[in-house]
Amino acid sequence: MSLNVTDLTIARGGLPVLNGLSFALDPGQALILRGPNGSGKTTLLRTIAGLQPALSGTIDAGEDQIAYAAHSDGLKAMLSVTENLQFWADVFGQNDIEPALRAFDLTTLQDRLAGTLSAGQKRRLGLARLLVTGRPVWVLDEPTVSLDTASVALFADAVRVHLGQGGMALIATHIDLGLDEAAILDVTPFAAKPEARFGASDEAFL
């Protein structure tokens, strides 16, 4: 199973932002998205995750293969760390949460309510959910927000293990994760041209 994106055009607020974008991810591969703020990285990730439709092109990832992590940690404040992870493990039909606790250094925090955690601890717990999804394609939007240097290293290690197990990762980030095996895709050359932002019906009102 691979992730294949072909001749993709995506829109934000009804206006195309990226046009003619193609790439492929095979098992064991990671791709880092680069580009300035507002260039369409988040829109691209949301489209690939199935949260909004593309204007044109194809996304072939197989059914139920993608785990998406955005800016929100998606935690239930009145559940403990363990209960949060077990909730998501149950949603995805998984059982063992111990590897996720260990990978993100959450074992000593497992009985703490999520609402009492620091911003960095919450982020680590939010990312630990990836390990209990059982899904091979990780689609991640600025995953290291609120993480200190040590926690960024934990995240990078988790990605390496995932890749080593045949997983894939598509990551929008501005920082260097130290993933030497990852390819880089700058979305800037795929910015939609101004003339492509309006259809014929729009031009009558300009």
mmCIF file with all atom_site columns, C-alpha atoms in Angstrom:
data_model
loop_
_atom_site.group_PDB
_atom_site.id
_atom_site.type_symbol
_atom_site.label_atom_id
_atom_site.label_alt_id
_atom_site.label_comp_id
_atom_site.label_asym_id
_atom_site.label_entity_id
_atom_site.label_seq_id
_atom_site.pdbx_PDB_ins_code
_atom_site.Cartn_x
_atom_site.Cartn_y
_atom_site.Cartn_z
_atom_site.occupancy
_atom_site.B_iso_or_equiv
_atom_site.pdbx_formal_charge
_atom_site.auth_seq_id
_atom_site.auth_comp_id
_atom_site.auth_asym_id
_atom_site.auth_atom_id
_atom_site.pdbx_PDB_model_num
ATOM 1   C CA . MET A 1 1   ? 0.000   0.000  0.000   1.00 0.00 ? 1   MET A CA 1
ATOM 2   C CA . SER A 1 2   ? 1.280   3.458  -0.946  1.00 0.00 ? 2   SER A CA 1
ATOM 3   C CA . LEU A 1 3   ? -0.003  7.019  -0.849  1.00 0.00 ? 3   LEU A CA 1
ATOM 4   C CA . ASN A 1 4   ? -0.291  8.417  -4.366  1.00 0.00 ? 4   ASN A CA 1
ATOM 5   C CA . VAL A 1 5   ? -1.321  12.003 -5.078  1.00 0.00 ? 5   VAL A CA 1
ATOM 6   C CA . THR A 1 6   ? -1.789  12.868 -8.754  1.00 0.00 ? 6   THR A CA 1
ATOM 7   C CA . ASP A 1 7   ? -2.350  16.265 -10.397 1.00 0.00 ? 7   ASP A CA 1
ATOM 8   C CA . LEU A 1 8   ? -4.120  17.603 -7.311  1.00 0.00 ? 8   LEU A CA 1
ATOM 9   C CA . THR A 1 9   ? -5.792  21.014 -7.174  1.00 0.00 ? 9   THR A CA 1
ATOM 10  C CA . ILE A 1 10  ? -7.078  22.172 -3.801  1.00 0.00 ? 10  ILE A CA 1
ATOM 11  C CA . ALA A 1 11  ? -8.971  25.220 -2.599  1.00 0.00 ? 11  ALA A CA 1
ATOM 12  C CA . ARG A 1 12  ? -9.370  27.307 0.527   1.00 0.00 ? 12  ARG A CA 1
ATOM 13  C CA . GLY A 1 13  ? -12.508 29.411 0.853   1.00 0.00 ? 13  GLY A CA 1
ATOM 14  C CA . GLY A 1 14  ? -13.526 28.378 -2.642  1.00 0.00 ? 14  GLY A CA 1
ATOM 15  C CA . LEU A 1 15  ? -10.322 29.701 -4.242  1.00 0.00 ? 15  LEU A CA 1
ATOM 16  C CA . PRO A 1 16  ? -7.595  27.392 -5.584  1.00 0.00 ? 16  PRO A CA 1
ATOM 17  C CA . VAL A 1 17  ? -4.385  27.588 -3.578  1.00 0.00 ? 17  VAL A CA 1
ATOM 18  C CA . LEU A 1 18  ? -2.324  24.705 -4.991  1.00 0.00 ? 18  LEU A CA 1
ATOM 19  C CA . ASN A 1 19  ? -2.533  23.337 -8.497  1.00 0.00 ? 19  ASN A CA 1
ATOM 20  C CA . GLY A 1 20  ? -1.068  20.325 -10.329 1.00 0.00 ? 20  GLY A CA 1
ATOM 21  C CA . LEU A 1 21  ? 0.577   18.765 -7.273  1.00 0.00 ? 21  LEU A CA 1
ATOM 22  C CA . SER A 1 22  ? 1.756   15.140 -7.542  1.00 0.00 ? 22  SER A CA 1
ATOM 23  C CA . PHE A 1 23  ? 3.853   12.940 -5.268  1.00 0.00 ? 23  PHE A CA 1
ATOM 24  C CA . ALA A 1 24  ? 4.030   9.375  -3.973  1.00 0.00 ? 24  ALA A CA 1
ATOM 25  C CA . LEU A 1 25  ? 4.926   7.823  -0.627  1.00 0.00 ? 25  LEU A CA 1
ATOM 26  C CA . ASP A 1 26  ? 5.896   4.187  -0.364  1.00 0.00 ? 26  ASP A CA 1
ATOM 27  C CA . PRO A 1 27  ? 6.212   2.110  2.821   1.00 0.00 ? 27  PRO A CA 1
ATOM 28  C CA . GLY A 1 28  ? 9.107   3.320  4.941   1.00 0.00 ? 28  GLY A CA 1
ATOM 29  C CA . GLN A 1 29  ? 9.166   6.797  3.414   1.00 0.00 ? 29  GLN A CA 1
ATOM 30  C CA . ALA A 1 30  ? 8.595   10.261 4.905   1.00 0.00 ? 30  ALA A CA 1
ATOM 31  C CA . LEU A 1 31  ? 7.935   13.543 3.120   1.00 0.00 ? 31  LEU A CA 1
ATOM 32  C CA . ILE A 1 32  ? 8.383   16.968 4.735   1.00 0.00 ? 32  ILE A CA 1
ATOM 33  C CA . LEU A 1 33  ? 6.220   19.789 3.374   1.00 0.00 ? 33  LEU A CA 1
ATOM 34  C CA . ARG A 1 34  ? 7.774   23.230 3.221   1.00 0.00 ? 34  ARG A CA 1
ATOM 35  C CA . GLY A 1 35  ? 6.372   26.595 2.234   1.00 0.00 ? 35  GLY A CA 1
ATOM 36  C CA . PRO A 1 36  ? 5.519   29.952 3.825   1.00 0.00 ? 36  PRO A CA 1
ATOM 37  C CA . ASN A 1 37  ? 2.487   30.440 6.049   1.00 0.00 ? 37  ASN A CA 1
ATOM 38  C CA . GLY A 1 38  ? -0.644  30.590 3.937   1.00 0.00 ? 38  GLY A CA 1
ATOM 39  C CA . SER A 1 39  ? 0.881   28.609 1.074   1.00 0.00 ? 39  SER A CA 1
ATOM 40  C CA . GLY A 1 40  ? -1.662  25.801 1.381   1.00 0.00 ? 40  GLY A CA 1
ATOM 41  C CA . LYS A 1 41  ? 0.104   23.143 3.469   1.00 0.00 ? 41  LYS A CA 1
ATOM 42  C CA . THR A 1 42  ? -2.730  22.762 5.978   1.00 0.00 ? 42  THR A CA 1
ATOM 43  C CA . THR A 1 43  ? -5.324  22.729 3.205   1.00 0.00 ? 43  THR A CA 1
ATOM 44  C CA . LEU A 1 44  ? -3.326  20.034 1.432   1.00 0.00 ? 44  LEU A CA 1
ATOM 45  C CA . LEU A 1 45  ? -3.111  17.868 4.545   1.00 0.00 ? 45  LEU A CA 1
ATOM 46  C CA . ARG A 1 46  ? -6.814  18.272 5.310   1.00 0.00 ? 46  ARG A CA 1
ATOM 47  C CA . THR A 1 47  ? -7.656  17.279 1.749   1.00 0.00 ? 47  THR A CA 1
ATOM 48  C CA . ILE A 1 48  ? -5.444  14.200 1.868   1.00 0.00 ? 48  ILE A CA 1
ATOM 49  C CA . ALA A 1 49  ? -6.988  13.262 5.222   1.00 0.00 ? 49  ALA A CA 1
ATOM 50  C CA . GLY A 1 50  ? -10.436 13.380 3.621   1.00 0.00 ? 50  GLY A CA 1
ATOM 51  C CA . LEU A 1 51  ? -11.715 16.362 5.603   1.00 0.00 ? 51  LEU A CA 1
ATOM 52  C CA . GLN A 1 52  ? -12.447 18.404 2.487   1.00 0.00 ? 52  GLN A CA 1
ATOM 53  C CA . PRO A 1 53  ? -12.769 17.587 -1.209  1.00 0.00 ? 53  PRO A CA 1
ATOM 54  C CA . ALA A 1 54  ? -10.182 18.338 -3.867  1.00 0.00 ? 54  ALA A CA 1
ATOM 55  C CA . LEU A 1 55  ? -11.136 20.497 -6.841  1.00 0.00 ? 55  LEU A CA 1
ATOM 56  C CA . SER A 1 56  ? -9.482  17.972 -9.153  1.00 0.00 ? 56  SER A CA 1
ATOM 57  C CA . GLY A 1 57  ? -6.916  15.208 -9.183  1.00 0.00 ? 57  GLY A CA 1
ATOM 58  C CA . THR A 1 58  ? -6.758  11.967 -7.247  1.00 0.00 ? 58  THR A CA 1
ATOM 59  C CA . ILE A 1 59  ? -5.648  10.788 -3.808  1.00 0.00 ? 59  ILE A CA 1
ATOM 60  C CA . ASP A 1 60  ? -5.103  7.050  -3.545  1.00 0.00 ? 60  ASP A CA 1
ATOM 61  C CA . ALA A 1 61  ? -4.326  5.838  -0.043  1.00 0.00 ? 61  ALA A CA 1
ATOM 62  C CA . GLY A 1 62  ? -6.635  2.890  0.382   1.00 0.00 ? 62  GLY A CA 1
ATOM 63  C CA . GLU A 1 63  ? -9.533  2.791  2.815   1.00 0.00 ? 63  GLU A CA 1
ATOM 64  C CA . ASP A 1 64  ? -8.985  3.659  6.496   1.00 0.00 ? 64  ASP A CA 1
ATOM 65  C CA . GLN A 1 65  ? -5.208  3.986  6.122   1.00 0.00 ? 65  GLN A CA 1
ATOM 66  C CA . ILE A 1 66  ? -4.651  7.580  7.278   1.00 0.00 ? 66  ILE A CA 1
ATOM 67  C CA . ALA A 1 67  ? -4.189  8.941  10.804  1.00 0.00 ? 67  ALA A CA 1
ATOM 68  C CA . TYR A 1 68  ? -4.390  12.761 10.870  1.00 0.00 ? 68  TYR A CA 1
ATOM 69  C CA . ALA A 1 69  ? -3.035  15.022 13.615  1.00 0.00 ? 69  ALA A CA 1
ATOM 70  C CA . ALA A 1 70  ? -3.699  18.750 13.406  1.00 0.00 ? 70  ALA A CA 1
ATOM 71  C CA . HIS A 1 71  ? -3.092  21.662 15.782  1.00 0.00 ? 71  HIS A CA 1
ATOM 72  C CA . SER A 1 72  ? -5.690  20.462 18.293  1.00 0.00 ? 72  SER A CA 1
ATOM 73  C CA . ASP A 1 73  ? -4.548  17.749 20.694  1.00 0.00 ? 73  ASP A CA 1
ATOM 74  C CA . GLY A 1 74  ? -8.062  16.234 20.736  1.00 0.00 ? 74  GLY A CA 1
ATOM 75  C CA . LEU A 1 75  ? -7.973  15.281 24.418  1.00 0.00 ? 75  LEU A CA 1
ATOM 76  C CA . LYS A 1 76  ? -10.728 14.731 26.944  1.00 0.00 ? 76  LYS A CA 1
ATOM 77  C CA . ALA A 1 77  ? -9.735  16.899 29.905  1.00 0.00 ? 77  ALA A CA 1
ATOM 78  C CA . MET A 1 78  ? -11.516 14.854 32.583  1.00 0.00 ? 78  MET A CA 1
ATOM 79  C CA . LEU A 1 79  ? -10.001 11.548 31.482  1.00 0.00 ? 79  LEU A CA 1
ATOM 80  C CA . SER A 1 80  ? -6.558  10.407 32.551  1.00 0.00 ? 80  SER A CA 1
ATOM 81  C CA . VAL A 1 81  ? -3.654  9.967  30.169  1.00 0.00 ? 81  VAL A CA 1
ATOM 82  C CA . THR A 1 82  ? -4.306  6.214  30.132  1.00 0.00 ? 82  THR A CA 1
ATOM 83  C CA . GLU A 1 83  ? -8.045  6.664  29.630  1.00 0.00 ? 83  GLU A CA 1
ATOM 84  C CA . ASN A 1 84  ? -7.487  9.058  26.725  1.00 0.00 ? 84  ASN A CA 1
ATOM 85  C CA . LEU A 1 85  ? -5.185  6.626  24.949  1.00 0.00 ? 85  LEU A CA 1
ATOM 86  C CA . GLN A 1 86  ? -7.460  3.670  25.695  1.00 0.00 ? 86  GLN A CA 1
ATOM 87  C CA . PHE A 1 87  ? -10.435 5.601  24.289  1.00 0.00 ? 87  PHE A CA 1
ATOM 88  C CA . TRP A 1 88  ? -8.642  6.129  20.974  1.00 0.00 ? 88  TRP A CA 1
ATOM 89  C CA . ALA A 1 89  ? -7.269  2.582  20.953  1.00 0.00 ? 89  ALA A CA 1
ATOM 90  C CA . ASP A 1 90  ? -10.833 1.310  21.301  1.00 0.00 ? 90  ASP A CA 1
ATOM 91  C CA . VAL A 1 91  ? -12.011 3.588  18.484  1.00 0.00 ? 91  VAL A CA 1
ATOM 92  C CA . PHE A 1 92  ? -9.389  2.107  16.157  1.00 0.00 ? 92  PHE A CA 1
ATOM 93  C CA . GLY A 1 93  ? -9.755  -1.465 17.348  1.00 0.00 ? 93  GLY A CA 1
ATOM 94  C CA . GLN A 1 94  ? -6.362  -1.614 19.041  1.00 0.00 ? 94  GLN A CA 1
ATOM 95  C CA . ASN A 1 95  ? -5.478  -2.973 22.476  1.00 0.00 ? 95  ASN A CA 1
ATOM 96  C CA . ASP A 1 96  ? -1.947  -2.235 23.681  1.00 0.00 ? 96  ASP A CA 1
ATOM 97  C CA . ILE A 1 97  ? -1.300  1.369  24.721  1.00 0.00 ? 97  ILE A CA 1
ATOM 98  C CA . GLU A 1 98  ? 1.971   0.685  26.573  1.00 0.00 ? 98  GLU A CA 1
ATOM 99  C CA . PRO A 1 99  ? 4.233   1.341  23.547  1.00 0.00 ? 99  PRO A CA 1
ATOM 100 C CA . ALA A 1 100 ? 2.563   4.739  23.076  1.00 0.00 ? 100 ALA A CA 1
ATOM 101 C CA . LEU A 1 101 ? 3.055   5.631  26.743  1.00 0.00 ? 101 LEU A CA 1
ATOM 102 C CA . ARG A 1 102 ? 6.724   4.687  26.584  1.00 0.00 ? 102 ARG A CA 1
ATOM 103 C CA . ALA A 1 103 ? 7.439   6.314  23.227  1.00 0.00 ? 103 ALA A CA 1
ATOM 104 C CA . PHE A 1 104 ? 6.295   9.722  24.434  1.00 0.00 ? 104 PHE A CA 1
ATOM 105 C CA . ASP A 1 105 ? 7.553   9.438  28.034  1.00 0.00 ? 105 ASP A CA 1
ATOM 106 C CA . LEU A 1 106 ? 4.047   9.403  29.500  1.00 0.00 ? 106 LEU A CA 1
ATOM 107 C CA . THR A 1 107 ? 4.326   6.411  31.832  1.00 0.00 ? 107 THR A CA 1
ATOM 108 C CA . THR A 1 108 ? 4.834   8.510  34.968  1.00 0.00 ? 108 THR A CA 1
ATOM 109 C CA . LEU A 1 109 ? 1.885   10.694 33.931  1.00 0.00 ? 109 LEU A CA 1
ATOM 110 C CA . GLN A 1 110 ? -0.520  7.894  33.046  1.00 0.00 ? 110 GLN A CA 1
ATOM 111 C CA . ASP A 1 111 ? -2.868  8.529  35.995  1.00 0.00 ? 111 ASP A CA 1
ATOM 112 C CA . ARG A 1 112 ? -2.930  12.322 35.593  1.00 0.00 ? 112 ARG A CA 1
ATOM 113 C CA . LEU A 1 113 ? -6.033  13.997 34.199  1.00 0.00 ? 113 LEU A CA 1
ATOM 114 C CA . ALA A 1 114 ? -5.310  15.352 30.744  1.00 0.00 ? 114 ALA A CA 1
ATOM 115 C CA . GLY A 1 115 ? -6.676  18.741 31.745  1.00 0.00 ? 115 GLY A CA 1
ATOM 116 C CA . THR A 1 116 ? -3.929  19.131 34.350  1.00 0.00 ? 116 THR A CA 1
ATOM 117 C CA . LEU A 1 117 ? -1.045  18.541 31.957  1.00 0.00 ? 117 LEU A CA 1
ATOM 118 C CA . SER A 1 118 ? 1.258   21.253 30.642  1.00 0.00 ? 118 SER A CA 1
ATOM 119 C CA . ALA A 1 119 ? 0.988   22.334 27.005  1.00 0.00 ? 119 ALA A CA 1
ATOM 120 C CA . GLY A 1 120 ? 3.974   20.195 26.051  1.00 0.00 ? 120 GLY A CA 1
ATOM 121 C CA . GLN A 1 121 ? 2.656   17.149 27.922  1.00 0.00 ? 121 GLN A CA 1
ATOM 122 C CA . LYS A 1 122 ? -0.723  17.533 26.232  1.00 0.00 ? 122 LYS A CA 1
ATOM 123 C CA . ARG A 1 123 ? 0.994   17.669 22.871  1.00 0.00 ? 123 ARG A CA 1
ATOM 124 C CA . ARG A 1 124 ? 2.934   14.504 23.606  1.00 0.00 ? 124 ARG A CA 1
ATOM 125 C CA . LEU A 1 125 ? -0.289  12.760 24.593  1.00 0.00 ? 125 LEU A CA 1
ATOM 126 C CA . GLY A 1 126 ? -2.002  14.023 21.446  1.00 0.00 ? 126 GLY A CA 1
ATOM 127 C CA . LEU A 1 127 ? 0.814   12.634 19.309  1.00 0.00 ? 127 LEU A CA 1
ATOM 128 C CA . ALA A 1 128 ? 0.868   9.352  21.233  1.00 0.00 ? 128 ALA A CA 1
ATOM 129 C CA . ARG A 1 129 ? -2.607  8.720  19.826  1.00 0.00 ? 129 ARG A CA 1
ATOM 130 C CA . LEU A 1 130 ? -0.944  8.057  16.469  1.00 0.00 ? 130 LEU A CA 1
ATOM 131 C CA . LEU A 1 131 ? 0.612   4.891  17.852  1.00 0.00 ? 131 LEU A CA 1
ATOM 132 C CA . VAL A 1 132 ? -2.757  3.419  18.857  1.00 0.00 ? 132 VAL A CA 1
ATOM 133 C CA . THR A 1 133 ? -4.477  3.962  15.517  1.00 0.00 ? 133 THR A CA 1
ATOM 134 C CA . GLY A 1 134 ? -2.794  1.070  13.736  1.00 0.00 ? 134 GLY A CA 1
ATOM 135 C CA . ARG A 1 135 ? -2.865  3.133  10.561  1.00 0.00 ? 135 ARG A CA 1
ATOM 136 C CA . PRO A 1 136 ? 0.167   3.199  8.256   1.00 0.00 ? 136 PRO A CA 1
ATOM 137 C CA . VAL A 1 137 ? -0.063  6.750  6.875   1.00 0.00 ? 137 VAL A CA 1
ATOM 138 C CA . TRP A 1 138 ? 0.557   9.582  9.346   1.00 0.00 ? 138 TRP A CA 1
ATOM 139 C CA . VAL A 1 139 ? -0.525  13.013 8.066   1.00 0.00 ? 139 VAL A CA 1
ATOM 140 C CA . LEU A 1 140 ? 0.766   15.635 10.492  1.00 0.00 ? 140 LEU A CA 1
ATOM 141 C CA . ASP A 1 141 ? 0.328   19.411 10.598  1.00 0.00 ? 141 ASP A CA 1
ATOM 142 C CA . GLU A 1 142 ? 3.057   21.182 12.622  1.00 0.00 ? 142 GLU A CA 1
ATOM 143 C CA . PRO A 1 143 ? 3.262   18.303 15.105  1.00 0.00 ? 143 PRO A CA 1
ATOM 144 C CA . THR A 1 144 ? 6.025   19.807 17.252  1.00 0.00 ? 144 THR A CA 1
ATOM 145 C CA . VAL A 1 145 ? 4.098   22.882 18.441  1.00 0.00 ? 145 VAL A CA 1
ATOM 146 C CA . SER A 1 146 ? 4.614   23.308 22.239  1.00 0.00 ? 146 SER A CA 1
ATOM 147 C CA . LEU A 1 147 ? 7.325   20.625 22.339  1.00 0.00 ? 147 LEU A CA 1
ATOM 148 C CA . ASP A 1 148 ? 10.759  21.229 23.875  1.00 0.00 ? 148 ASP A CA 1
ATOM 149 C CA . THR A 1 149 ? 13.922  19.881 22.299  1.00 0.00 ? 149 THR A CA 1
ATOM 150 C CA . ALA A 1 150 ? 13.794  16.570 24.176  1.00 0.00 ? 150 ALA A CA 1
ATOM 151 C CA . SER A 1 151 ? 10.163  16.001 23.194  1.00 0.00 ? 151 SER A CA 1
ATOM 152 C CA . VAL A 1 152 ? 10.885  16.820 19.542  1.00 0.00 ? 152 VAL A CA 1
ATOM 153 C CA . ALA A 1 153 ? 13.517  14.079 19.668  1.00 0.00 ? 153 ALA A CA 1
ATOM 154 C CA . LEU A 1 154 ? 10.940  11.649 21.098  1.00 0.00 ? 154 LEU A CA 1
ATOM 155 C CA . PHE A 1 155 ? 8.591   12.497 18.253  1.00 0.00 ? 155 PHE A CA 1
ATOM 156 C CA . ALA A 1 156 ? 11.315  12.052 15.630  1.00 0.00 ? 156 ALA A CA 1
ATOM 157 C CA . ASP A 1 157 ? 12.225  8.675  17.157  1.00 0.00 ? 157 ASP A CA 1
ATOM 158 C CA . ALA A 1 158 ? 8.556   7.614  17.005  1.00 0.00 ? 158 ALA A CA 1
ATOM 159 C CA . VAL A 1 159 ? 8.450   8.547  13.325  1.00 0.00 ? 159 VAL A CA 1
ATOM 160 C CA . ARG A 1 160 ? 11.632  6.547  12.640  1.00 0.00 ? 160 ARG A CA 1
ATOM 161 C CA . VAL A 1 161 ? 10.160  3.474  14.338  1.00 0.00 ? 161 VAL A CA 1
ATOM 162 C CA . HIS A 1 162 ? 6.957   3.907  12.353  1.00 0.00 ? 162 HIS A CA 1
ATOM 163 C CA . LEU A 1 163 ? 8.890   4.114  9.091   1.00 0.00 ? 163 LEU A CA 1
ATOM 164 C CA . GLY A 1 164 ? 10.971  1.124  10.085  1.00 0.00 ? 164 GLY A CA 1
ATOM 165 C CA . GLN A 1 165 ? 7.763   -0.870 10.473  1.00 0.00 ? 165 GLN A CA 1
ATOM 166 C CA . GLY A 1 166 ? 6.692   0.015  6.948   1.00 0.00 ? 166 GLY A CA 1
ATOM 167 C CA . GLY A 1 167 ? 4.684   3.100  7.826   1.00 0.00 ? 167 GLY A CA 1
ATOM 168 C CA . MET A 1 168 ? 4.638   6.421  5.993   1.00 0.00 ? 168 MET A CA 1
ATOM 169 C CA . ALA A 1 169 ? 4.629   10.025 7.203   1.00 0.00 ? 169 ALA A CA 1
ATOM 170 C CA . LEU A 1 170 ? 3.608   13.291 5.537   1.00 0.00 ? 170 LEU A CA 1
ATOM 171 C CA . ILE A 1 171 ? 4.627   16.168 7.794   1.00 0.00 ? 171 ILE A CA 1
ATOM 172 C CA . ALA A 1 172 ? 4.231   19.941 7.496   1.00 0.00 ? 172 ALA A CA 1
ATOM 173 C CA . THR A 1 173 ? 6.841   21.527 9.737   1.00 0.00 ? 173 THR A CA 1
ATOM 174 C CA . HIS A 1 174 ? 9.167   24.525 9.828   1.00 0.00 ? 174 HIS A CA 1
ATOM 175 C CA . ILE A 1 175 ? 11.780  22.865 12.017  1.00 0.00 ? 175 ILE A CA 1
ATOM 176 C CA . ASP A 1 176 ? 14.498  20.323 11.294  1.00 0.00 ? 176 ASP A CA 1
ATOM 177 C CA . LEU A 1 177 ? 13.388  16.997 12.767  1.00 0.00 ? 177 LEU A CA 1
ATOM 178 C CA . GLY A 1 178 ? 16.698  15.337 12.000  1.00 0.00 ? 178 GLY A CA 1
ATOM 179 C CA . LEU A 1 179 ? 14.972  12.832 9.732   1.00 0.00 ? 179 LEU A CA 1
ATOM 180 C CA . ASP A 1 180 ? 17.744  12.467 7.190   1.00 0.00 ? 180 ASP A CA 1
ATOM 181 C CA . GLU A 1 181 ? 15.754  9.799  5.378   1.00 0.00 ? 181 GLU A CA 1
ATOM 182 C CA . ALA A 1 182 ? 12.866  12.204 4.687   1.00 0.00 ? 182 ALA A CA 1
ATOM 183 C CA . ALA A 1 183 ? 12.421  13.894 1.311   1.00 0.00 ? 183 ALA A CA 1
ATOM 184 C CA . ILE A 1 184 ? 11.434  17.571 1.089   1.00 0.00 ? 184 ILE A CA 1
ATOM 185 C CA . LEU A 1 185 ? 8.554   18.969 -0.962  1.00 0.00 ? 185 LEU A CA 1
ATOM 186 C CA . ASP A 1 186 ? 8.277   22.751 -1.271  1.00 0.00 ? 186 ASP A CA 1
ATOM 187 C CA . VAL A 1 187 ? 4.674   23.535 -2.212  1.00 0.00 ? 187 VAL A CA 1
ATOM 188 C CA . THR A 1 188 ? 5.506   27.094 -3.351  1.00 0.00 ? 188 THR A CA 1
ATOM 189 C CA . PRO A 1 189 ? 5.990   26.204 -7.061  1.00 0.00 ? 189 PRO A CA 1
ATOM 190 C CA . PHE A 1 190 ? 2.487   24.713 -7.086  1.00 0.00 ? 190 PHE A CA 1
ATOM 191 C CA . ALA A 1 191 ? 0.741   27.913 -6.012  1.00 0.00 ? 191 ALA A CA 1
ATOM 192 C CA . ALA A 1 192 ? -2.358  28.513 -8.121  1.00 0.00 ? 192 ALA A CA 1
ATOM 193 C CA . LYS A 1 193 ? -1.922  31.352 -10.612 1.00 0.00 ? 193 LYS A CA 1
ATOM 194 C CA . PRO A 1 194 ? -4.102  34.434 -9.987  1.00 0.00 ? 194 PRO A CA 1
ATOM 195 C CA . GLU A 1 195 ? -5.991  33.874 -13.231 1.00 0.00 ? 195 GLU A CA 1
ATOM 196 C CA . ALA A 1 196 ? -6.858  30.357 -12.072 1.00 0.00 ? 196 ALA A CA 1
ATOM 197 C CA . ARG A 1 197 ? -8.595  31.671 -9.002  1.00 0.00 ? 197 ARG A CA 1
ATOM 198 C CA . PHE A 1 198 ? -11.742 32.749 -10.829 1.00 0.00 ? 198 PHE A CA 1
ATOM 199 C CA . GLY A 1 199 ? -14.091 30.836 -13.058 1.00 0.00 ? 199 GLY A CA 1
ATOM 200 C CA . ALA A 1 200 ? -15.932 32.352 -16.010 1.00 0.00 ? 200 ALA A CA 1
ATOM 201 C CA . SER A 1 201 ? -19.006 32.987 -13.889 1.00 0.00 ? 201 SER A CA 1
ATOM 202 C CA . ASP A 1 202 ? -16.909 35.005 -11.415 1.00 0.00 ? 202 ASP A CA 1
ATOM 203 C CA . GLU A 1 203 ? -15.295 37.178 -14.071 1.00 0.00 ? 203 GLU A CA 1
ATOM 204 C CA . ALA A 1 204 ? -18.636 38.766 -14.986 1.00 0.00 ? 204 ALA A CA 1
ATOM 205 C CA . PHE A 1 205 ? -18.705 40.463 -11.591 1.00 0.00 ? 205 PHE A CA 1
ATOM 206 C CA . LEU A 1 206 ? -15.143 41.819 -11.594 1.00 0.00 ? 206 LEU A CA 1
#
